[in-house]
PDB file of C-alpha atoms in Angstrom:
ATOM      1  CA  UNK A   1      -0.765  55.610-130.445  1.00  0.00           C
ATOM      2  CA  UNK A   2      -1.789  53.710-127.368  1.00  0.00           C
ATOM      3  CA  UNK A   3      -0.961  50.330-126.894  1.00  0.00           C
ATOM      4  CA  UNK A   4      -4.322  48.220-127.540  1.00  0.00           C
ATOM      5  CA  UNK A   5      -3.965  45.922-124.481  1.00  0.00           C
ATOM      6  CA  UNK A   6      -4.109  48.917-122.855  1.00  0.00           C
ATOM      7  CA  UNK A   7      -6.936  50.697-123.991  1.00  0.00           C
ATOM      8  CA  UNK A   8      -8.695  47.987-123.192  1.00  0.00           C
ATOM      9  CA  UNK A   9      -7.702  47.559-119.587  1.00  0.00           C
ATOM     10  CA  UNK A  10      -8.167  50.979-118.801  1.00  0.00           C
ATOM     11  CA  UNK A  11     -11.848  50.581-120.680  1.00  0.00           C
ATOM     12  CA  UNK A  12     -12.881  47.788-118.304  1.00  0.00           C
ATOM     13  CA  UNK A  13     -11.979  49.828-115.262  1.00  0.00           C
ATOM     14  CA  UNK A  14     -13.818  53.203-116.545  1.00  0.00           C
ATOM     15  CA  UNK A  15     -16.842  51.170-116.828  1.00  0.00           C
ATOM     16  CA  UNK A  16     -16.578  50.137-113.354  1.00  0.00           C
ATOM     17  CA  UNK A  17     -16.079  53.455-112.466  1.00  0.00           C
ATOM     18  CA  UNK A  18     -18.856  54.477-114.161  1.00  0.00           C
ATOM     19  CA  UNK A  19     -21.564  52.069-113.358  1.00  0.00           C
ATOM     20  CA  UNK A  20     -20.338  53.421-108.916  1.00  0.00           C
ATOM     21  CA  UNK A  21     -21.040  56.916-110.254  1.00  0.00           C
ATOM     22  CA  UNK A  22     -23.974  56.241-111.254  1.00  0.00           C
ATOM     23  CA  UNK A  23     -25.278  53.897-107.983  1.00  0.00           C
ATOM     24  CA  UNK A  24     -23.764  56.613-106.341  1.00  0.00           C
ATOM     25  CA  UNK A  25     -25.796  59.597-107.733  1.00  0.00           C
ATOM     26  CA  UNK A  26     -29.048  57.156-107.305  1.00  0.00           C
ATOM     27  CA  UNK A  27     -28.466  56.507-103.604  1.00  0.00           C
ATOM     28  CA  UNK A  28     -27.527  59.912-102.416  1.00  0.00           C
ATOM     29  CA  UNK A  29     -27.209  62.489-105.979  1.00  0.00           C
ATOM     30  CA  UNK A  30     -29.931  64.599-103.741  1.00  0.00           C
ATOM     31  CA  UNK A  31     -27.836  64.720-100.558  1.00  0.00           C
ATOM     32  CA  UNK A  32     -26.177  67.843-101.059  1.00  0.00           C
ATOM     33  CA  UNK A  33     -26.374  70.749-103.385  1.00  0.00           C
ATOM     34  CA  UNK A  34     -24.726  70.436-106.840  1.00  0.00           C
ATOM     35  CA  UNK A  35     -22.170  73.519-108.169  1.00  0.00           C
ATOM     36  CA  UNK A  36     -23.734  76.425-110.001  1.00  0.00           C
ATOM     37  CA  UNK A  37     -21.947  75.589-113.569  1.00  0.00           C
ATOM     38  CA  UNK A  38     -22.215  72.223-112.496  1.00  0.00           C
ATOM     39  CA  UNK A  39     -24.364  69.845-114.533  1.00  0.00           C
ATOM     40  CA  UNK A  40     -27.592  67.020-113.025  1.00  0.00           C
ATOM     41  CA  UNK A  41     -26.042  63.517-113.663  1.00  0.00           C
ATOM     42  CA  UNK A  42     -26.837  62.449-116.696  1.00  0.00           C
ATOM     43  CA  UNK A  43     -26.457  65.803-118.115  1.00  0.00           C
ATOM     44  CA  UNK A  44     -22.456  65.801-119.197  1.00  0.00           C
ATOM     45  CA  UNK A  45     -20.023  64.528-121.141  1.00  0.00           C
ATOM     46  CA  UNK A  46     -18.965  61.886-118.734  1.00  0.00           C
ATOM     47  CA  UNK A  47     -20.162  60.604-115.508  1.00  0.00           C
ATOM     48  CA  UNK A  48     -17.422  62.703-113.576  1.00  0.00           C
ATOM     49  CA  UNK A  49     -18.650  65.826-115.398  1.00  0.00           C
ATOM     50  CA  UNK A  50     -21.375  66.095-114.288  1.00  0.00           C
ATOM     51  CA  UNK A  51     -24.140  65.298-110.505  1.00  0.00           C
ATOM     52  CA  UNK A  52     -22.660  65.319-107.495  1.00  0.00           C
ATOM     53  CA  UNK A  53     -20.116  62.832-107.629  1.00  0.00           C
ATOM     54  CA  UNK A  54     -16.685  63.070-109.461  1.00  0.00           C
ATOM     55  CA  UNK A  55     -14.645  59.982-109.351  1.00  0.00           C
ATOM     56  CA  UNK A  56     -10.977  60.539-110.472  1.00  0.00           C
ATOM     57  CA  UNK A  57      -8.791  57.550-111.484  1.00  0.00           C
ATOM     58  CA  UNK A  58      -5.167  57.349-113.242  1.00  0.00           C
ATOM     59  CA  UNK A  59      -2.459  55.490-113.254  1.00  0.00           C
ATOM     60  CA  UNK A  60       0.374  56.288-110.997  1.00  0.00           C
ATOM     61  CA  UNK A  61       4.142  54.291-111.188  1.00  0.00           C
ATOM     62  CA  UNK A  62       4.059  54.639-107.747  1.00  0.00           C
ATOM     63  CA  UNK A  63       7.271  55.949-106.667  1.00  0.00           C
ATOM     64  CA  UNK A  64       6.716  57.057-103.528  1.00  0.00           C
ATOM     65  CA  UNK A  65       4.425  54.308-103.110  1.00  0.00           C
ATOM     66  CA  UNK A  66       4.837  51.248-100.496  1.00  0.00           C
ATOM     67  CA  UNK A  67       1.949  49.818-102.944  1.00  0.00           C
ATOM     68  CA  UNK A  68       3.906  50.336-105.760  1.00  0.00           C
ATOM     69  CA  UNK A  69       2.254  50.786-109.118  1.00  0.00           C
ATOM     70  CA  UNK A  70      -1.709  51.093-109.523  1.00  0.00           C
ATOM     71  CA  UNK A  71      -4.328  53.215-110.610  1.00  0.00           C
ATOM     72  CA  UNK A  72      -5.034  56.178-107.950  1.00  0.00           C
ATOM     73  CA  UNK A  73      -8.438  57.209-107.535  1.00  0.00           C
ATOM     74  CA  UNK A  74     -10.060  60.010-105.338  1.00  0.00           C
ATOM     75  CA  UNK A  75     -13.817  61.394-104.559  1.00  0.00           C
ATOM     76  CA  UNK A  76     -14.267  64.667-105.077  1.00  0.00           C
ATOM     77  CA  UNK A  77     -18.068  66.265-104.094  1.00  0.00           C
ATOM     78  CA  UNK A  78     -19.082  69.169-106.243  1.00  0.00           C
ATOM     79  CA  UNK A  79     -20.744  71.480-103.915  1.00  0.00           C
ATOM     80  CA  UNK A  80     -19.835  74.158-101.993  1.00  0.00           C
ATOM     81  CA  UNK A  81     -21.707  73.468 -99.429  1.00  0.00           C
ATOM     82  CA  UNK A  82     -19.561  71.751 -96.169  1.00  0.00           C
ATOM     83  CA  UNK A  83     -19.384  67.971 -96.816  1.00  0.00           C
ATOM     84  CA  UNK A  84     -18.878  65.995 -93.294  1.00  0.00           C
ATOM     85  CA  UNK A  85     -15.948  63.701 -93.162  1.00  0.00           C
ATOM     86  CA  UNK A  86     -18.810  60.898 -92.439  1.00  0.00           C
ATOM     87  CA  UNK A  87     -20.208  61.408 -95.340  1.00  0.00           C
ATOM     88  CA  UNK A  88     -17.209  61.069 -97.424  1.00  0.00           C
ATOM     89  CA  UNK A  89     -15.633  58.225 -95.277  1.00  0.00           C
ATOM     90  CA  UNK A  90     -19.160  56.532 -96.018  1.00  0.00           C
ATOM     91  CA  UNK A  91     -18.469  57.167 -99.919  1.00  0.00           C
ATOM     92  CA  UNK A  92     -15.186  55.899-100.204  1.00  0.00           C
ATOM     93  CA  UNK A  93     -15.922  52.364 -97.997  1.00  0.00           C
ATOM     94  CA  UNK A  94     -18.881  51.671-100.544  1.00  0.00           C
ATOM     95  CA  UNK A  95     -16.662  52.529-103.384  1.00  0.00           C
ATOM     96  CA  UNK A  96     -14.128  50.798-101.685  1.00  0.00           C
ATOM     97  CA  UNK A  97     -16.405  47.660-101.217  1.00  0.00           C
ATOM     98  CA  UNK A  98     -17.703  47.716-104.916  1.00  0.00           C
ATOM     99  CA  UNK A  99     -14.155  47.504-105.950  1.00  0.00           C
ATOM    100  CA  UNK A 100     -13.585  44.718-104.442  1.00  0.00           C
ATOM    101  CA  UNK A 101     -16.421  42.912-105.592  1.00  0.00           C
ATOM    102  CA  UNK A 102     -16.268  44.419-109.302  1.00  0.00           C
ATOM    103  CA  UNK A 103     -12.615  44.236-110.212  1.00  0.00           C
ATOM    104  CA  UNK A 104     -12.895  40.222-109.802  1.00  0.00           C
ATOM    105  CA  UNK A 105     -15.878  40.172-112.540  1.00  0.00           C
ATOM    106  CA  UNK A 106     -13.644  42.444-114.566  1.00  0.00           C
ATOM    107  CA  UNK A 107     -10.552  40.862-114.234  1.00  0.00           C
ATOM    108  CA  UNK A 108     -10.586  37.323-113.155  1.00  0.00           C
ATOM    109  CA  UNK A 109      -7.526  36.389-113.907  1.00  0.00           C
ATOM    110  CA  UNK A 110      -5.499  38.887-111.712  1.00  0.00           C
ATOM    111  CA  UNK A 111      -5.214  39.516-108.201  1.00  0.00           C
ATOM    112  CA  UNK A 112      -6.289  43.011-108.005  1.00  0.00           C
ATOM    113  CA  UNK A 113      -6.224  45.272-104.367  1.00  0.00           C
ATOM    114  CA  UNK A 114      -7.728  48.129-103.092  1.00  0.00           C
ATOM    115  CA  UNK A 115      -6.267  49.843-100.195  1.00  0.00           C
ATOM    116  CA  UNK A 116      -5.633  53.600 -98.584  1.00  0.00           C
ATOM    117  CA  UNK A 117      -2.164  55.114-100.381  1.00  0.00           C
ATOM    118  CA  UNK A 118      -1.398  58.884 -98.545  1.00  0.00           C
ATOM    119  CA  UNK A 119      -4.099  60.706 -98.900  1.00  0.00           C
ATOM    120  CA  UNK A 120      -6.035  58.446-102.028  1.00  0.00           C
ATOM    121  CA  UNK A 121      -6.718  55.327-102.822  1.00  0.00           C
ATOM    122  CA  UNK A 122      -5.132  52.910-105.074  1.00  0.00           C
ATOM    123  CA  UNK A 123      -5.985  49.411-107.089  1.00  0.00           C
ATOM    124  CA  UNK A 124      -2.673  47.972-107.503  1.00  0.00           C
ATOM    125  CA  UNK A 125      -1.026  44.185-108.083  1.00  0.00           C
ATOM    126  CA  UNK A 126      -1.377  42.231-110.703  1.00  0.00           C
ATOM    127  CA  UNK A 127      -0.824  44.741-113.583  1.00  0.00           C
ATOM    128  CA  UNK A 128       0.022  42.859-116.410  1.00  0.00           C
ATOM    129  CA  UNK A 129      -2.318  43.913-119.932  1.00  0.00           C
ATOM    130  CA  UNK A 130      -2.650  40.240-121.009  1.00  0.00           C
TER     131      UNK A 130
END
């Protein structure tokens, strides 16, 4: 059984990422052809299983991280076409910018930060569930 406070926290966080996914799909969803087995945006079970963008987020204890524990996220583009590093950087920058606006709205009493942690990005800081 999951802690209800943790479930509430992660539901709020997932909501932010789902909204980001929708914004990216609306803006860039036609930039590359989808993989042959990938349903169009809005036709999958969850926003990260359809459309061009797959934004995965998971908790990390941060054992080998200078930033400590937090929520790590990574962005994948669901295409077999070559994706330019510039496009990936642009998408990642937009996600980080949006998170910096949305996190304080969803978690107003928390001091949460977003930074690059190795090859991934991490949300870290005040992760207290209360």
